Short mmCIF file of C-alpha atoms and ligand atoms in Angstrom, two decimals:
data_model
loop_
_atom_site.label_atom_id
_atom_site.label_comp_id
_atom_site.label_asym_id
_atom_site.label_seq_id
_atom_site.Cartn_x
_atom_site.Cartn_y
_atom_site.Cartn_z
CA MET G 15 -37.57 274.60 -78.06
CA LYS G 16 -40.23 274.69 -75.32
CA THR G 17 -40.43 271.62 -73.08
CA ALA G 18 -43.40 269.91 -71.39
CA LEU G 19 -43.97 267.06 -68.95
CA VAL G 20 -47.25 265.18 -69.13
CA THR G 21 -48.03 262.68 -66.37
CA GLY G 22 -50.01 259.55 -67.20
CA ALA G 23 -49.31 260.11 -70.90
CA ASN G 24 -49.00 256.48 -72.04
CA LYS G 25 -52.70 256.42 -73.02
CA SER G 26 -56.04 258.20 -73.24
CA ILE G 27 -56.22 261.94 -72.51
CA GLY G 28 -52.58 262.28 -71.42
CA PHE G 29 -51.35 260.61 -74.59
CA GLU G 30 -53.46 262.94 -76.72
CA VAL G 31 -52.16 266.00 -74.82
CA ALA G 32 -48.59 264.77 -75.44
CA ARG G 33 -49.40 264.35 -79.13
CA GLN G 34 -50.98 267.81 -79.48
CA LEU G 35 -48.12 269.58 -77.64
CA ALA G 36 -45.49 267.74 -79.64
CA HIS G 37 -47.37 268.57 -82.85
CA LYS G 38 -46.98 272.24 -81.90
CA GLY G 39 -43.19 271.82 -81.77
CA ILE G 40 -42.85 271.43 -78.01
CA TYR G 41 -40.39 268.79 -76.76
CA VAL G 42 -42.52 266.42 -74.62
CA TYR G 43 -41.46 264.16 -71.76
CA LEU G 44 -44.14 261.51 -71.81
CA GLY G 45 -44.66 260.29 -68.27
CA SER G 46 -45.56 256.63 -67.86
CA ARG G 47 -45.44 254.55 -64.68
CA ASP G 48 -44.83 251.44 -66.82
CA VAL G 49 -41.77 252.07 -69.05
CA GLN G 50 -42.80 249.61 -71.77
CA ASN G 51 -46.26 251.19 -72.04
CA GLY G 52 -44.50 254.54 -72.41
CA ILE G 53 -42.15 253.17 -75.11
CA ASP G 54 -45.17 251.79 -77.01
CA ALA G 55 -46.84 255.21 -76.80
CA VAL G 56 -43.70 256.99 -78.08
CA ASN G 57 -43.47 254.47 -80.92
CA LYS G 58 -47.08 255.26 -81.92
CA LEU G 59 -46.18 258.93 -82.13
CA LEU G 60 -43.05 258.08 -84.14
CA GLU G 61 -45.23 256.20 -86.63
CA ASP G 62 -47.16 259.44 -87.04
CA GLY G 63 -43.94 261.30 -87.76
CA ILE G 64 -43.70 262.91 -84.30
CA ASN G 65 -40.16 262.47 -82.92
CA ASN G 66 -39.86 265.30 -80.39
CA VAL G 67 -41.12 263.05 -77.57
CA GLU G 68 -39.37 260.76 -75.10
CA VAL G 69 -40.57 258.49 -72.38
CA ILE G 70 -39.84 259.14 -68.74
CA GLN G 71 -40.65 256.61 -66.05
CA LEU G 72 -42.96 258.39 -63.55
CA ASP G 73 -45.21 256.96 -60.92
CA ILE G 74 -46.70 260.02 -59.24
CA THR G 75 -47.38 258.11 -56.01
CA ASP G 76 -43.70 257.16 -55.64
CA ASP G 77 -41.20 259.72 -54.24
CA GLU G 78 -38.21 257.92 -55.73
CA SER G 79 -39.77 257.65 -59.18
CA VAL G 80 -40.61 261.36 -59.22
CA LYS G 81 -37.15 262.36 -58.01
CA ASN G 82 -35.49 260.07 -60.58
CA ALA G 83 -37.65 261.59 -63.36
CA ARG G 84 -36.59 265.08 -62.23
CA ALA G 85 -32.93 264.07 -62.24
CA LYS G 86 -33.17 262.50 -65.68
CA ILE G 87 -34.98 265.44 -67.23
CA GLY G 88 -32.50 267.77 -65.45
CA GLU G 89 -29.65 266.07 -67.30
CA LYS G 90 -31.23 267.11 -70.58
CA THR G 91 -32.71 270.55 -69.94
CA GLU G 92 -32.43 273.33 -67.44
CA ARG G 93 -35.99 274.41 -67.90
CA LEU G 94 -39.51 273.06 -68.12
CA ASP G 95 -42.15 275.32 -69.65
CA ILE G 96 -45.27 273.22 -69.14
CA LEU G 97 -46.40 270.71 -66.53
CA ILE G 98 -49.60 268.79 -67.17
CA ASN G 99 -50.72 267.02 -64.03
CA ASN G 100 -52.95 264.59 -65.86
CA ALA G 101 -52.45 261.16 -64.22
CA GLY G 102 -55.41 260.27 -62.03
CA VAL G 103 -57.55 257.41 -60.78
CA PHE G 104 -61.25 257.00 -60.13
CA GLY G 105 -60.79 254.96 -56.96
CA GLY G 106 -63.00 251.93 -57.63
CA TYR G 107 -66.39 251.02 -56.21
CA PRO G 108 -68.32 251.42 -54.03
CA GLN G 109 -68.06 255.22 -53.70
CA GLY G 110 -71.18 255.82 -51.60
CA ALA G 111 -70.56 258.02 -48.56
CA LEU G 112 -71.40 255.17 -46.16
CA GLU G 113 -69.78 252.28 -48.03
CA ILE G 114 -66.46 253.63 -49.26
CA THR G 115 -63.41 252.45 -47.32
CA ILE G 116 -60.67 254.56 -45.87
CA ASP G 117 -58.11 252.55 -47.91
CA GLN G 118 -59.99 253.54 -51.13
CA PHE G 119 -59.87 257.18 -50.04
CA LYS G 120 -56.17 256.98 -49.31
CA ALA G 121 -55.34 255.38 -52.67
CA THR G 122 -57.42 257.92 -54.58
CA TYR G 123 -55.88 260.88 -52.76
CA ASP G 124 -52.39 259.39 -53.12
CA ALA G 125 -52.65 259.83 -56.90
CA ASN G 126 -55.12 262.66 -57.44
CA VAL G 127 -54.00 264.96 -54.62
CA TYR G 128 -50.58 264.02 -53.16
CA GLY G 129 -49.34 262.91 -56.60
CA VAL G 130 -50.10 266.33 -58.06
CA ILE G 131 -48.43 268.09 -55.13
CA ARG G 132 -45.40 265.74 -55.22
CA VAL G 133 -44.77 266.25 -58.96
CA THR G 134 -45.34 270.01 -58.77
CA GLN G 135 -42.93 270.46 -55.85
CA VAL G 136 -40.19 268.35 -57.37
CA PHE G 137 -40.38 270.08 -60.82
CA ILE G 138 -40.98 273.64 -59.64
CA ASP G 139 -37.30 274.59 -59.89
CA LEU G 140 -37.18 273.61 -63.57
CA LEU G 141 -40.48 275.49 -64.15
CA ARG G 142 -39.12 278.60 -62.46
CA ASN G 143 -36.41 278.70 -65.16
CA SER G 144 -39.05 279.17 -67.89
CA PRO G 145 -40.01 282.72 -68.94
CA GLU G 146 -43.67 281.60 -69.21
CA PRO G 147 -44.29 278.61 -66.94
CA ARG G 148 -47.69 276.96 -67.20
CA ILE G 149 -49.24 274.28 -65.00
CA VAL G 150 -52.52 272.57 -65.87
CA ASN G 151 -54.04 270.44 -63.17
CA VAL G 152 -56.43 268.11 -64.94
CA SER G 153 -59.57 268.28 -62.85
CA SER G 154 -63.23 267.43 -63.40
CA SER G 155 -66.34 269.59 -63.25
CA GLN G 156 -67.44 266.85 -60.87
CA GLY G 157 -64.97 268.34 -58.40
CA SER G 158 -67.10 271.48 -58.25
CA ILE G 159 -68.93 271.61 -54.95
CA THR G 160 -71.18 274.32 -56.38
CA LEU G 161 -72.26 272.12 -59.32
CA HIS G 162 -72.56 268.92 -57.34
CA SER G 163 -74.91 270.51 -54.82
CA ASP G 164 -77.16 271.80 -57.64
CA PRO G 165 -79.85 269.26 -58.65
CA SER G 166 -79.94 270.73 -62.17
CA TYR G 167 -76.25 269.86 -62.80
CA LYS G 168 -76.17 267.16 -65.49
CA TYR G 169 -73.96 264.84 -63.41
CA TYR G 170 -75.78 265.50 -60.12
CA ASP G 171 -76.60 261.82 -59.74
CA TYR G 172 -72.99 260.71 -60.44
CA LYS G 173 -71.84 260.93 -56.84
CA ALA G 174 -68.51 259.31 -55.91
CA ALA G 175 -67.13 260.27 -52.50
CA ALA G 176 -63.38 259.68 -53.03
CA TYR G 177 -63.08 260.79 -56.65
CA LEU G 178 -65.13 263.98 -56.38
CA SER G 179 -63.57 265.11 -53.14
CA SER G 180 -60.07 264.35 -54.44
CA LYS G 181 -60.61 266.69 -57.37
CA ALA G 182 -62.11 269.35 -55.07
CA ALA G 183 -59.01 269.04 -52.86
CA MET G 184 -56.71 269.27 -55.90
CA ASN G 185 -58.66 272.34 -57.02
CA MET G 186 -57.92 274.06 -53.71
CA TYR G 187 -54.26 273.22 -54.23
CA THR G 188 -54.50 275.04 -57.61
CA VAL G 189 -55.88 278.09 -55.85
CA VAL G 190 -53.19 278.11 -53.14
CA LEU G 191 -50.37 277.44 -55.60
CA ALA G 192 -51.53 280.25 -57.92
CA TYR G 193 -51.75 282.55 -54.88
CA ASP G 194 -48.25 281.59 -53.67
CA LEU G 195 -46.84 282.28 -57.16
CA LYS G 196 -48.78 285.53 -57.76
CA GLY G 197 -46.73 288.34 -59.24
CA THR G 198 -44.61 285.83 -61.21
CA ALA G 199 -44.97 284.65 -64.84
CA PHE G 200 -46.72 281.39 -63.74
CA LYS G 201 -50.21 280.58 -64.94
CA ILE G 202 -51.77 277.70 -63.07
CA ASN G 203 -55.29 276.47 -63.68
CA SER G 204 -57.60 273.51 -63.09
CA VAL G 205 -59.10 272.28 -66.33
CA CYS G 206 -61.83 269.68 -66.92
CA PRO G 207 -61.39 267.72 -70.19
CA GLY G 208 -65.12 266.84 -70.30
CA PHE G 209 -66.76 263.43 -70.05
CA THR G 210 -64.41 261.62 -72.43
CA LYS G 211 -64.46 258.13 -73.86
CA THR G 212 -61.43 256.41 -72.19
CA ASP G 213 -60.55 253.41 -70.04
CA PHE G 214 -61.28 255.66 -67.06
CA ASN G 215 -65.03 255.26 -67.52
CA GLY G 216 -65.16 252.00 -69.50
CA HIS G 217 -65.46 254.11 -72.65
CA ARG G 218 -68.92 255.41 -71.63
CA GLY G 219 -67.74 259.03 -72.01
CA THR G 220 -69.43 261.06 -74.71
CA GLY G 221 -66.52 263.25 -75.79
CA THR G 222 -63.37 262.50 -77.82
CA VAL G 223 -59.80 262.53 -76.55
CA GLU G 224 -59.02 265.06 -79.32
CA ASP G 225 -61.47 267.59 -77.82
CA ALA G 226 -60.32 266.76 -74.28
CA GLY G 227 -56.71 267.33 -75.39
CA LYS G 228 -57.52 270.71 -76.99
CA ARG G 229 -59.23 271.90 -73.83
CA ILE G 230 -56.11 271.13 -71.77
CA VAL G 231 -53.56 272.34 -74.33
CA LYS G 232 -55.36 275.67 -74.51
CA TYR G 233 -54.41 276.46 -70.91
CA ALA G 234 -50.92 275.00 -71.35
CA LEU G 235 -50.31 277.67 -73.98
CA ILE G 236 -52.17 280.71 -72.64
CA ASP G 237 -50.34 283.97 -73.00
CA LYS G 238 -49.05 286.29 -70.32
CA ASP G 239 -52.39 288.04 -69.97
CA GLY G 240 -54.25 284.77 -69.47
CA PRO G 241 -55.98 283.64 -66.28
CA THR G 242 -54.38 281.98 -63.29
CA GLY G 243 -55.94 280.25 -60.29
CA LYS G 244 -59.20 279.53 -62.16
CA PHE G 245 -61.34 276.48 -62.97
CA PHE G 246 -62.41 275.78 -66.55
CA SER G 247 -64.90 273.34 -68.03
CA GLU G 248 -65.96 274.05 -71.58
CA GLU G 249 -68.55 271.28 -71.33
CA ASN G 250 -70.33 273.17 -68.54
CA ASN G 251 -69.71 276.71 -69.80
CA PRO G 252 -69.21 276.79 -73.58
CA GLU G 253 -69.02 280.61 -73.54
CA THR G 254 -66.08 281.55 -71.26
CA GLY G 255 -65.27 278.07 -69.98
CA GLU G 256 -64.93 279.29 -66.41
CA ILE G 257 -66.99 277.46 -63.77
CA ALA G 258 -67.55 277.82 -60.02
CA TRP G 259 -65.37 275.84 -57.62
P1 NAP T 236 -57.31 256.79 -67.96
O1 NAP T 236 -57.72 256.33 -69.33
O2 NAP T 236 -57.64 255.90 -66.81
O3 NAP T 236 -55.73 257.08 -67.99
C1 NAP T 236 -55.14 257.47 -66.78
C2 NAP T 236 -53.66 257.65 -66.96
O4 NAP T 236 -53.12 257.98 -65.65
C3 NAP T 236 -52.92 256.36 -67.40
O5 NAP T 236 -51.84 256.74 -68.20
C4 NAP T 236 -52.49 255.78 -66.07
O6 NAP T 236 -51.36 254.95 -66.22
C5 NAP T 236 -52.07 257.07 -65.38
N1 NAP T 236 -51.88 256.88 -63.93
C6 NAP T 236 -52.77 256.45 -63.00
N2 NAP T 236 -52.16 256.36 -61.78
C7 NAP T 236 -50.87 256.76 -62.00
C8 NAP T 236 -49.75 256.89 -61.17
N3 NAP T 236 -49.79 256.56 -59.86
N4 NAP T 236 -48.60 257.37 -61.68
C9 NAP T 236 -48.51 257.70 -62.99
N5 NAP T 236 -49.55 257.53 -63.84
C10 NAP T 236 -50.69 257.09 -63.35
O7 NAP T 236 -57.90 258.23 -67.62
P2 NAP T 236 -58.27 259.51 -68.53
O8 NAP T 236 -59.69 259.45 -68.90
O9 NAP T 236 -57.25 259.69 -69.61
O10 NAP T 236 -58.13 260.66 -67.44
C11 NAP T 236 -57.01 261.52 -67.37
C12 NAP T 236 -57.33 262.58 -66.36
O11 NAP T 236 -58.54 263.26 -66.73
C13 NAP T 236 -57.59 262.04 -64.92
O12 NAP T 236 -56.97 262.95 -63.99
C14 NAP T 236 -59.10 262.11 -64.80
O13 NAP T 236 -59.50 262.28 -63.45
C15 NAP T 236 -59.42 263.30 -65.65
N6 NAP T 236 -60.79 263.33 -66.15
C16 NAP T 236 -61.24 262.36 -67.00
C17 NAP T 236 -62.56 262.40 -67.47
C18 NAP T 236 -63.11 261.39 -68.44
O14 NAP T 236 -64.30 261.42 -68.71
N7 NAP T 236 -62.28 260.49 -68.94
C19 NAP T 236 -63.40 263.44 -67.09
C20 NAP T 236 -62.91 264.42 -66.20
C21 NAP T 236 -61.64 264.36 -65.76
P3 NAP T 236 -51.53 253.32 -66.41
O15 NAP T 236 -51.83 253.11 -67.86
O16 NAP T 236 -50.21 252.78 -65.96
O17 NAP T 236 -52.67 252.87 -65.53
#
């Protein structure tokens, strides 16, 4: 049975990704920084008849938590096939270039950039044991410098210094990681779920978690001829999905 780890899976997009992967017969480790929230999430899936899921305590900003999660998963499996780096934060307000504080920047990068790097580095050995390892870094089209400098981009006026730059930084990590693992079976991509109705945006998003989940799961399951080191946003390019960095 294939295995997957989804970070920030106790609710919203991460929870839906966990549900969709489990529904496809993959054994899912549902990452949750609060164990009880994770247990509640697993119980919801159990009520829907999904039992190939278990909670794993995982705060992506905490070295010990990530190492403990790696040790616990390592007791159960020698290999991880899919890592979904989903957990992320917006970073609060204000996010204007002249008002945002350094502390806000640090907290946002701690989760959205260093958290992704931390989890990836700690789990890479288990991923290397998979014949077809896949990593999806959940990004945002708003992390595209090309789009955000184009006045015709639909979210051009949604500027947010810490959040947007953290996703741009994470995107560059995707590029470097894919380059460093070139010539292997790894496929690593940045994927935007689209503007989705969740707690993240006070439920102002226009898309559903179901569609967001499908967009992410697609790249978690791409075959050996699929892309790596690319950036996808179906919302911004319904044809091929690929968008400019
Ligand atoms: P959400 O509703 O705010 O949920 C975020 C999830 O991340 C929660 O499970 C949260 O856990 C978890 N999390 C935050 N910090 C964490 C940490 N330090 N360690 C572990 N888990 C942590 O957000 P969402 O809308 O589902 O967004 C998921 C991802 O999609 C994010 O990376 C976001 O940037 C990206 N995205 C979202 C949208 C959108 O419109 N919603 C658009 C583009 C990209 P708690 O419950 O404990 O807080």
